[in-house]
Amino acid sequence: MIHKFDAIVVGAGGAGLRCALELTEQNYNVAVVSKLYPVRSHTGAAQGGIGAALGSEEEDHPEWHMFDTVKGSDYLGDQDAIEILANEAVEAVMELEHFGLPFNRTKEGKIAQRPFGGHTRAFGEAPVKRACYAADRTGHMILHTLFEQCVKNKVRFFNEFYVLDLILKDDVCFGVIAYELATGELHVFQSKVVFLGTGGYGRVFSITSNAHALTGDGMAIAFRRGLPLEDMEFVQFHPTGLRKLGILVSEAARGEGGILRNREDLDNIGTGKDGFMAAVAPTVKDLAPRDMVSRAIYNEIKAGRGIMGTGDTGSDYIYLDLVHLGAKVINEKLPDISHFARKYLAVEPIKEPIPVQPTAHYAMGGLPTDNDGRVLKDAAANPVEGLYAAGEVACVSVHGANRLGTNSLVDIVVFGRRAARDMSRYLKDAEFEEIDADPEAFVAGEIDRLKNGSGNEKVADLRKEMQSVMMSKSGVYRTEENLEEARKTVLELRRRYQQVSVKDSSLYFNTELVEAIELGHLLDVAWTIAESALQRTESRGAHSRVDYPDRDDKQWLKHTFIRKLGDDKVEFDYKPVVITKFQPKPRVY
Ligand SMILES: Cc1cc2nc3c(=O)[nH]c(=O)nc-3n(C[C@H](O)[C@H](O)[C@H](O)COP(=O)(O)OP(=O)(O)OC[C@H]3O[C@@H](n4cnc5c(N)ncnc54)[C@H](O)[C@@H]3O)c2cc1C
């Protein structure tokens, strides 16, 4: 079936919905194509807050926000983009409020704010209250608010449609191909412009805070079509996932005063006394950026001070102590995460500490874009005409080597809106183009191979092997030897993937087929992570090489661009970091 819209927005998370909403303001004919029902998108799982220097609780300035983000990124973030993020965050949050988002309030009725990791006053002096929040359901409120606005503005939704390919002709994008879950039918969405807001890829790893649907589809689809991906080596591990499950315990828990404790510190539970982070980051302590806290936890475990002593990451953990906060703060400001602790670990956070361990959380890398969301086709910053991206699938790059908490929710609304504005400009002169007779042939061939193959490989087996090798060899700490092993294993798994066959032959709701397709995407993404991490012989932000422990600004103050050359070959190129106001310095907190 063929559909025709001025603009196709792929993904109904915060980035996609913010983009679609803006486009309807301009009276364009817009369709949102999403593999999930919109309000099931991962944005809805975001807990802690959205950062903006509103200064409603204490003095704050966008320039402080900019500095913290630059420093948090370990100086790899592009400072022109970060300045836009920090400046436009204020208006973007007020706009969400006007759309009806029920933020928590101060006594005077202003939007309430709380501290978060890496956010400071006066260029690093002390933590500052910058995270605007709606209890620990901030993302849920953002997603529902934006969805309501889109429905009001009559955005057309195609839900449970899986986009599997881009229609590209001479580096110009004219639409997408999607698989309809309910019928098994392939649809051609022809358009003048396409926006990708497909989110991250946390499911590459065995322990992750990410929803099942986060399989890196947007990145893999573009990579297969020969477009580059940027900074894929930078994967954020959030320090506090529920033990073994990876379900997130928001940084808001430490923002409200939670403290990490090792086995030598058990007597201090409930006292509010400093824990081991005080020695690692004397100024901000437990509110250091996530890369530092995750490494500190691994170091404690390695030194035998994990709660269970030394061991592998699956069996070792440390405690997050909220007991001293009291029942009122825990129940009113952190209701969801305390519910998770009770439900999944049978732990009562009012009385006992929560067992936590680092969990794969956020993709700093992705589709390279300029500050208006235009996807770039090379490191020289030439855009692909008619293709835009924002949010976790994209790399603009505001997060550099390490994202600060609360900055992704800002990213999706600020850059989702900016992309839409540039798309409107582009649409003024854009036309529908004749497309090939059979644009879905590539996808149809792939589905046919999976459904009619005779190989014996199983999706679940390959996925498990990939997740386990990526977690243990390409995780918080990395070495050349480990990364080489991850790379080889992933390449071997990609070969074995050719022998996957789907047993379910039905057309309706064939989730086995969808999982097989998603595994193909995950394997491509895992491959780019391992390859890019092998190349970068330094430690910066979330990329921590035991064999190259120092940051090397001389050689590596640049963005990695990886591009597919063949079934097991990639090529690299590099793009300089944009530095405007803040020269790189050692990161001390
Ligand atoms: C548990 C958790 C808590 C978090 N807390 C915070 C926080 O407090 N503050 C903060 O700033 N950030 C937080 N983050 C990060 C932040 O929520 C995400 O980075 C952000 O919401 C991503 O938004 P997005 O619009 O880019 O993608 P998503 O919200 O992930 O949406 C992706 C969309 O793309 C669609 N899609 C994907 N693939 C396809 C395909 N092939 N075809 C069609 N549609 C497709 C999906 O259906 C979905 O609608 C958190 C993340 C997690 C996992």
XYZ file of C-alpha atoms and ligand atoms in Angstrom:
642
model
C 0.000 0.000 0.000
C 1.276 3.490 -0.798
C 0.680 6.553 1.407
C 1.644 10.135 0.629
C 2.375 12.809 3.241
C 4.391 16.033 3.179
C 6.332 14.826 6.195
C 6.828 11.443 7.818
C 7.910 11.384 11.451
C 9.258 8.005 12.501
C 8.872 7.440 16.233
C 6.352 8.756 18.733
C 8.668 9.402 21.688
C 9.331 12.914 22.913
C 11.476 13.820 19.895
C 9.002 12.553 17.295
C 5.937 14.059 18.971
C 7.577 17.451 19.530
C 8.608 17.498 15.874
C 5.167 16.435 14.612
C 3.425 18.992 16.788
C 5.541 21.824 15.427
C 4.911 20.715 11.842
C 1.141 20.783 12.319
C 1.436 24.384 13.496
C 2.631 25.071 9.937
C -0.327 23.256 8.362
C 1.663 20.478 6.774
C 0.213 17.072 6.161
C 2.097 14.972 8.756
C 2.044 11.288 9.662
C 3.743 9.722 12.667
C 4.773 6.117 12.068
C 5.616 4.244 15.274
C 6.333 0.660 16.174
C 4.806 1.250 19.604
C 1.564 2.862 20.590
C 2.835 6.443 21.208
C 2.495 6.613 24.989
C 4.417 3.350 25.359
C 7.574 5.016 24.013
C 10.583 5.001 26.310
C 10.329 8.738 26.972
C 7.453 7.708 29.232
C 9.886 5.789 31.448
C 12.046 8.852 32.166
C 11.881 9.531 35.833
C 14.031 12.213 37.346
C 13.620 15.465 35.492
C 14.235 17.859 32.641
C 17.077 20.344 33.096
C 16.616 24.075 32.551
C 18.177 27.068 34.292
C 14.838 28.526 35.399
C 16.256 29.638 38.711
C 12.926 29.072 40.430
C 14.489 27.689 43.625
C 17.908 29.390 43.602
C 20.126 31.461 41.316
C 20.915 29.764 38.010
C 21.917 30.755 34.462
C 21.909 29.035 31.061
C 25.654 29.700 30.882
C 26.204 27.600 34.018
C 24.074 24.873 32.442
C 26.181 25.132 29.283
C 29.437 24.882 31.231
C 28.254 21.825 33.198
C 27.167 20.094 30.002
C 30.497 20.814 28.283
C 32.451 19.573 31.300
C 30.120 16.590 31.762
C 30.681 15.664 28.097
C 34.423 15.481 28.880
C 34.824 18.309 26.367
C 33.667 16.203 23.419
C 30.269 17.912 23.126
C 29.962 20.582 20.420
C 29.731 23.862 22.288
C 27.573 25.683 19.723
C 24.941 22.937 20.057
C 25.270 22.883 23.852
C 24.739 26.644 24.022
C 21.513 26.215 22.042
C 20.446 23.401 24.385
C 21.034 25.428 27.556
C 19.461 28.628 26.209
C 16.395 27.057 24.602
C 15.796 24.686 27.541
C 14.184 27.499 29.536
C 11.606 28.331 26.873
C 11.045 24.655 26.067
C 10.144 23.850 29.679
C 7.820 26.856 29.956
C 6.202 25.737 26.731
C 5.600 22.255 28.164
C 4.030 23.898 31.194
C 1.709 25.887 28.935
C 0.776 22.681 27.109
C -0.507 21.514 30.487
C 2.328 19.469 31.998
C 1.693 19.048 35.745
C 5.131 19.888 37.186
C 5.741 19.760 40.947
C 5.548 23.241 42.435
C 7.452 25.387 44.912
C 5.496 27.049 47.742
C 5.198 30.175 45.563
C 3.719 28.131 42.739
C 6.799 28.131 40.487
C 8.060 24.949 38.764
C 9.936 22.964 41.448
C 13.564 21.983 40.786
C 16.013 19.558 42.373
C 19.741 18.799 42.083
C 21.033 16.188 39.616
C 24.429 14.683 38.774
C 26.979 17.123 37.344
C 24.697 20.185 37.501
C 26.362 22.944 39.512
C 26.191 26.633 40.371
C 28.874 29.122 39.315
C 30.950 26.779 37.134
C 31.391 23.899 39.538
C 31.076 25.479 42.998
C 28.319 23.236 44.414
C 25.260 21.288 43.213
C 22.388 23.453 41.930
C 18.647 22.763 41.684
C 18.105 22.634 37.921
C 16.004 19.519 37.244
C 12.298 20.374 36.752
C 10.192 17.386 37.681
C 6.796 15.804 38.073
C 7.536 13.432 40.993
C 9.619 10.643 39.428
C 7.343 10.436 36.389
C 8.626 13.415 34.426
C 8.954 11.601 31.090
C 5.506 10.056 31.459
C 4.027 13.536 31.853
C 6.002 14.930 28.901
C 4.941 12.097 26.631
C 1.263 12.299 27.548
C 1.217 16.092 27.296
C 2.795 16.067 23.827
C 0.540 13.227 22.665
C -2.567 15.140 23.750
C -1.383 18.195 21.820
C -0.739 16.086 18.715
C -4.202 14.509 18.924
C -5.711 17.971 19.344
C -3.867 19.121 16.205
C -5.054 16.057 14.282
C -1.696 14.404 13.619
C -2.261 11.149 11.740
C -0.792 8.143 13.625
C 0.215 4.791 12.173
C 0.824 2.718 15.300
C 2.538 -0.672 15.418
C 4.110 0.011 12.052
C 7.812 -0.958 11.951
C 9.920 1.213 9.688
C 12.524 -1.054 8.107
C 14.097 1.045 5.368
C 14.593 4.534 4.006
C 13.762 5.502 0.446
C 16.948 7.247 -0.642
C 17.785 8.404 -4.140
C 21.108 10.137 -4.826
C 21.414 11.018 -1.147
C 17.958 12.581 -0.996
C 15.310 10.976 1.217
C 11.769 10.532 -0.127
C 10.091 8.296 2.403
C 10.222 5.042 4.349
C 9.125 1.424 4.103
C 7.159 0.023 7.048
C 5.887 -3.394 8.122
C 2.407 -3.426 9.679
C 2.386 -5.708 12.701
C -1.365 -6.396 12.596
C -1.436 -7.599 8.987
C 2.110 -8.439 7.894
C 1.696 -5.984 5.024
C 4.493 -3.744 3.725
C 3.620 -0.054 3.320
C 5.394 2.579 1.258
C 5.276 5.995 2.911
C 6.178 8.526 0.270
C 7.054 12.007 1.500
C 9.022 15.150 0.833
C 10.845 14.950 4.123
C 11.504 12.328 6.839
C 12.333 12.723 10.527
C 13.831 9.881 12.573
C 13.118 9.870 16.307
C 13.536 6.165 16.947
C 15.433 6.306 20.257
C 18.335 4.237 21.576
C 19.716 0.703 21.560
C 20.074 -0.364 25.227
C 19.058 -3.932 24.353
C 22.547 -4.517 22.919
C 23.559 -5.168 26.557
C 22.423 -7.849 29.008
C 21.769 -5.413 31.841
C 19.916 -2.317 30.712
C 17.396 0.228 31.895
C 15.944 0.374 28.394
C 12.605 -0.986 27.252
C 12.471 -4.079 25.017
C 11.736 -1.969 21.951
C 15.030 -0.059 22.121
C 16.849 -1.983 19.435
C 18.675 0.788 17.559
C 16.451 0.484 14.478
C 16.942 4.018 13.154
C 20.724 3.804 13.431
C 20.919 0.368 11.814
C 18.604 1.277 8.939
C 20.719 4.320 8.050
C 24.014 2.441 8.553
C 22.882 -0.275 6.135
C 22.149 2.400 3.553
C 25.755 3.624 3.775
C 25.197 6.603 6.069
C 27.734 7.169 8.855
C 27.139 6.902 12.614
C 28.884 9.236 15.048
C 30.608 8.523 18.386
C 29.181 5.016 18.780
C 31.867 4.103 21.334
C 30.166 6.297 23.926
C 27.564 4.263 25.809
C 26.282 5.539 29.118
C 26.071 3.141 32.035
C 23.788 4.523 34.701
C 25.217 3.739 38.152
C 21.992 2.657 39.784
C 20.040 -0.096 38.093
C 18.164 -2.551 40.307
C 20.475 -5.479 40.930
C 20.423 -8.092 38.145
C 17.390 -6.500 36.478
C 18.878 -3.191 35.370
C 15.573 -1.367 35.961
C 16.446 2.230 36.646
C 16.560 3.878 40.040
C 16.643 7.510 38.958
C 19.484 9.842 39.866
C 16.688 11.866 41.466
C 17.120 9.451 44.396
C 20.613 10.883 44.945
C 19.336 14.351 43.981
C 16.991 14.092 46.972
C 19.929 13.032 49.161
C 20.422 9.283 48.579
C 23.929 7.916 49.318
C 25.866 4.988 47.826
C 27.356 2.595 50.380
C 29.849 -0.258 50.206
C 30.167 -3.220 52.576
C 32.472 -1.307 54.930
C 29.868 1.378 55.324
C 26.878 -0.642 56.440
C 26.803 0.900 59.935
C 26.076 4.291 58.380
C 22.850 3.218 56.718
C 20.083 5.616 57.708
C 22.477 8.202 59.219
C 22.927 10.442 56.179
C 26.730 10.344 56.643
C 28.957 10.495 53.531
C 29.644 7.297 51.619
C 32.539 6.275 49.344
C 31.732 8.918 46.696
C 32.949 11.671 49.050
C 36.527 10.567 48.374
C 36.005 10.276 44.602
C 34.286 13.654 44.043
C 34.714 15.817 47.177
C 32.558 18.736 45.943
C 29.537 16.981 44.472
C 29.988 13.515 46.077
C 27.125 11.189 45.061
C 26.060 13.718 42.430
C 29.170 13.295 40.275
C 28.482 12.554 36.582
C 27.349 9.052 35.750
C 30.535 7.812 34.088
C 32.511 8.616 37.246
C 29.976 7.058 39.609
C 29.684 3.865 37.532
C 33.469 3.461 37.504
C 33.624 4.155 41.240
C 31.107 1.353 41.848
C 33.122 -1.076 39.708
C 36.269 -0.051 41.588
C 34.612 -0.737 44.943
C 33.489 -4.144 43.764
C 36.918 -4.942 42.314
C 38.588 -3.964 45.582
C 36.357 -6.432 47.414
C 34.103 -3.774 48.944
C 30.965 -4.703 46.995
C 28.162 -5.902 49.271
C 28.976 -9.511 48.378
C 32.746 -9.046 48.082
C 34.552 -9.637 44.772
C 32.926 -11.362 41.833
C 31.422 -10.816 38.417
C 29.055 -7.943 37.786
C 25.998 -10.175 37.854
C 26.484 -11.185 41.466
C 28.021 -8.026 42.839
C 26.428 -4.797 43.783
C 26.475 -1.945 46.225
C 23.715 -0.228 48.186
C 21.750 2.935 47.524
C 20.697 4.229 50.909
C 17.543 6.378 51.073
C 16.564 5.455 54.623
C 17.560 8.822 56.159
C 15.266 10.673 53.714
C 12.216 9.412 55.582
C 8.876 8.056 54.416
C 7.420 11.419 53.316
C 10.183 12.301 50.801
C 10.424 8.722 49.548
C 6.689 8.314 49.039
C 5.961 11.764 47.656
C 9.017 12.526 45.546
C 10.211 9.049 44.571
C 7.010 6.974 44.433
C 7.726 4.971 41.274
C 11.259 3.913 42.112
C 10.308 2.880 45.643
C 7.502 0.849 44.116
C 10.044 -0.854 41.791
C 12.290 -1.728 44.759
C 9.340 -3.208 46.644
C 7.869 -5.037 43.692
C 10.962 -6.435 41.981
C 13.420 -6.919 44.870
C 11.089 -7.094 47.887
C 13.110 -4.276 49.459
C 11.396 -1.545 51.511
C 13.460 1.620 50.790
C 12.055 3.445 53.809
C 13.722 0.871 56.051
C 16.550 -0.749 54.059
C 19.048 0.136 51.307
C 18.396 -0.818 47.662
C 20.868 -3.218 45.942
C 22.063 -1.524 42.735
C 24.602 -1.994 39.949
C 25.475 -0.067 36.742
C 23.035 -0.600 33.879
C 23.361 0.253 30.150
C 21.273 3.374 29.830
C 21.869 5.870 27.059
C 23.368 6.208 23.575
C 25.523 9.301 23.311
C 26.293 8.421 19.685
C 23.952 8.039 16.742
C 23.062 9.640 13.442
C 25.223 12.743 13.022
C 23.151 15.908 12.634
C 23.747 19.643 12.465
C 22.088 22.042 14.907
C 18.880 22.023 12.836
C 18.521 18.252 12.943
C 19.713 17.668 9.361
C 21.348 14.234 9.104
C 24.933 14.463 7.849
C 26.327 12.154 5.209
C 29.992 12.743 6.015
C 32.433 14.245 8.495
C 32.641 17.349 6.307
C 29.071 18.039 7.497
C 27.274 17.733 4.153
C 23.587 16.995 4.816
C 21.425 14.251 3.333
C 18.609 16.239 1.742
C 15.185 15.578 3.236
C 16.380 13.528 6.220
C 16.278 14.802 9.788
C 16.815 13.226 13.206
C 16.752 14.222 16.873
C 16.638 12.630 20.305
C 18.483 9.529 21.349
C 18.860 8.200 17.786
C 20.826 11.323 16.871
C 24.194 12.782 17.781
C 24.126 16.559 17.456
C 26.418 16.376 19.703
C 25.305 17.900 22.982
C 26.246 14.994 25.229
C 29.737 14.307 23.881
C 31.391 11.479 25.781
C 28.967 11.497 28.707
C 25.428 12.826 29.063
C 24.329 14.641 32.199
C 21.072 13.502 33.750
C 18.016 15.584 32.677
C 19.715 16.667 29.449
C 18.091 14.077 27.209
C 14.563 15.256 27.900
C 15.754 18.767 27.036
C 17.490 17.464 23.920
C 14.315 15.821 22.570
C 12.101 18.882 22.957
C 14.688 21.483 21.910
C 16.080 19.640 18.886
C 12.760 17.984 17.966
C 11.331 21.470 17.601
C 14.384 22.917 15.813
C 14.333 20.056 13.307
C 10.643 20.700 12.581
C 11.327 24.372 11.958
C 14.038 23.577 9.430
C 11.839 20.891 7.872
C 9.159 23.552 7.347
C 11.707 25.709 5.577
C 12.787 22.731 3.446
C 9.190 21.811 2.629
C 8.510 25.191 1.034
C 10.452 24.183 -2.099
C 10.413 20.393 -1.825
C 8.425 18.230 -4.238
C 7.303 14.598 -4.271
C 9.719 12.616 -6.415
C 9.101 9.667 -8.700
C 10.281 6.642 -6.716
C 11.424 3.249 -7.994
C 8.719 0.799 -9.021
C 9.461 -1.582 -6.198
C 10.916 0.397 -3.278
C 10.071 -2.305 -0.755
C 12.008 -5.040 -2.603
C 14.992 -4.981 -0.234
C 12.836 -5.348 2.883
C 10.597 -7.957 1.264
C 13.694 -10.017 0.396
C 14.958 -9.848 3.971
C 11.577 -10.900 5.419
C 11.343 -13.695 2.895
C 14.775 -14.990 3.891
C 13.861 -14.969 7.594
C 10.498 -16.647 7.051
C 11.554 -19.211 4.495
C 15.140 -19.949 5.488
C 16.155 -23.458 6.453
C 18.905 -22.511 8.928
C 18.772 -23.625 12.539
C 19.998 -20.582 14.403
C 17.663 -19.170 17.042
C 17.097 -15.489 17.724
C 17.141 -15.912 21.511
C 20.516 -17.719 21.476
C 22.261 -15.175 19.288
C 20.794 -12.266 21.228
C 21.935 -13.707 24.534
C 25.488 -14.224 23.279
C 25.624 -10.691 21.891
C 24.279 -9.124 25.093
C 26.648 -11.075 27.265
C 29.811 -10.323 25.259
C 28.919 -6.641 24.918
C 28.246 -6.339 28.654
C 31.423 -8.063 29.764
C 33.851 -6.918 27.044
C 32.535 -3.570 25.881
C 31.019 -2.203 29.093
C 32.150 0.265 31.766
C 35.837 -0.718 31.495
C 37.421 -1.743 28.197
C 40.740 -3.079 26.877
C 41.986 -3.789 23.379
C 41.885 -7.517 24.029
C 38.301 -7.425 25.308
C 37.060 -5.158 22.559
C 38.703 -7.350 19.931
C 36.878 -10.317 21.413
C 33.591 -8.405 21.357
C 34.167 -7.378 17.747
C 35.016 -10.901 16.604
C 32.075 -12.413 18.448
C 29.650 -9.887 16.997
C 30.970 -10.472 13.460
C 30.572 -14.206 13.963
C 27.045 -13.678 15.294
C 26.255 -11.571 12.220
C 27.341 -14.505 10.049
C 25.235 -16.901 12.092
C 22.327 -14.491 11.800
C 22.156 -15.396 8.110
C 21.060 -18.864 9.295
C 18.202 -17.604 11.474
C 14.832 -18.879 10.415
C 11.508 -17.839 11.885
C 9.165 -20.723 12.655
C 5.984 -18.670 12.848
C 4.730 -18.247 9.290
C 1.632 -16.221 10.139
C 0.933 -12.744 8.835
C -0.890 -11.378 11.867
C 1.122 -10.128 14.846
C 4.169 -12.152 13.940
C 6.292 -11.038 16.877
C 8.842 -13.785 16.237
C 9.610 -12.196 12.876
C 9.840 -8.746 14.421
C 12.269 -9.971 17.073
C 14.436 -11.503 14.370
C 14.501 -8.225 12.450
C 15.315 -6.308 15.631
C 18.184 -8.688 16.381
C 19.652 -7.830 12.967
C 19.550 -4.149 13.940
C 21.077 -4.815 17.362
C 23.946 -6.769 15.825
C 24.758 -3.909 13.450
C 24.746 -1.431 16.307
C 26.870 -3.701 18.540
C 29.359 -4.006 15.698
C 29.702 -0.205 15.367
C 30.155 0.161 19.140
C 32.956 -2.417 19.336
C 34.736 -1.125 16.209
C 34.569 2.523 17.278
C 35.695 1.681 20.830
C 38.695 -0.238 19.489
C 39.817 2.766 17.451
C 39.684 5.286 20.277
C 42.926 4.744 22.181
C 42.180 7.059 25.096
C 39.782 7.303 28.036
C 37.139 10.017 27.816
C 33.759 10.198 29.531
C 31.954 6.888 29.368
C 34.653 5.304 27.169
C 37.196 4.014 29.669
C 40.193 2.118 28.283
C 42.235 0.397 30.981
C 45.117 0.204 28.486
C 44.866 3.944 27.682
C 43.751 5.470 30.984
C 44.294 9.154 30.069
C 42.304 11.563 27.980
C 44.349 12.460 24.912
C 43.205 15.853 23.623
C 46.045 16.055 21.128
C 44.907 13.053 19.196
C 41.302 12.460 20.184
C 39.484 15.742 20.612
C 37.337 14.715 17.646
C 34.160 12.849 16.770
C 34.313 9.353 15.294
C 32.371 8.702 12.070
C 31.968 5.017 11.231
C 30.583 3.852 7.893
C 29.848 0.377 6.547
C 31.986 -0.750 3.609
C 31.022 -4.396 3.349
C 29.684 -7.320 5.361
C 32.584 -7.181 7.798
C 34.373 -3.966 6.896
C 33.983 -0.428 8.136
C 35.804 2.829 7.498
C 36.465 5.732 9.849
C 36.561 9.452 9.482
C 36.758 12.210 12.088
C 35.107 15.559 12.661
C 36.611 18.273 14.866
C 34.864 19.237 18.111
C 33.327 22.728 18.107
C 34.887 24.699 20.960
C 33.578 28.211 21.616
C 33.642 29.346 25.263
C 35.281 26.660 27.347
C 38.748 25.260 26.650
C 39.247 21.610 27.653
C 40.465 21.133 31.213
C 40.920 18.100 33.449
C 37.582 17.072 34.903
C 37.572 17.459 38.682
C 34.373 17.423 40.732
C 14.353 4.348 32.610
C 14.823 5.629 31.986
C 14.789 6.811 32.697
C 15.225 8.002 32.119
N 15.159 9.164 32.844
C 15.535 10.337 32.261
C 15.402 11.570 32.953
O 14.917 11.647 34.086
N 15.818 12.695 32.340
C 16.335 12.685 31.073
O 16.678 13.745 30.553
N 16.447 11.526 30.389
C 16.054 10.366 30.944
N 16.165 9.192 30.233
C 16.573 9.239 28.828
C 15.415 9.742 27.967
O 14.202 9.317 28.499
C 15.504 9.213 26.537
O 16.788 9.385 26.018
C 14.528 9.991 25.646
O 13.254 9.986 26.219
C 14.496 9.410 24.243
O 13.443 9.992 23.531
P 13.271 9.706 21.975
O 12.080 10.481 21.548
O 14.560 9.968 21.302
O 13.012 8.147 21.870
P 11.938 7.169 22.585
O 11.135 7.850 23.619
O 12.693 5.957 22.948
O 10.946 6.844 21.401
C 11.334 6.093 20.282
C 10.151 5.985 19.357
O 10.572 5.416 18.137
C 9.703 4.405 17.742
N 10.468 3.463 16.936
C 11.649 2.871 17.215
N 12.023 2.076 16.196
C 11.072 2.180 15.254
C 10.882 1.613 13.970
N 11.768 0.757 13.446
N 9.766 1.929 13.291
C 8.840 2.787 13.802
N 8.979 3.354 15.001
C 10.083 3.063 15.715
C 9.121 3.832 19.015
O 7.857 3.290 18.773
C 9.036 5.090 19.881
O 7.802 5.734 19.641
C 15.732 7.997 30.800
C 15.761 6.808 30.077
C 15.342 5.645 30.674
C 15.456 4.365 29.878
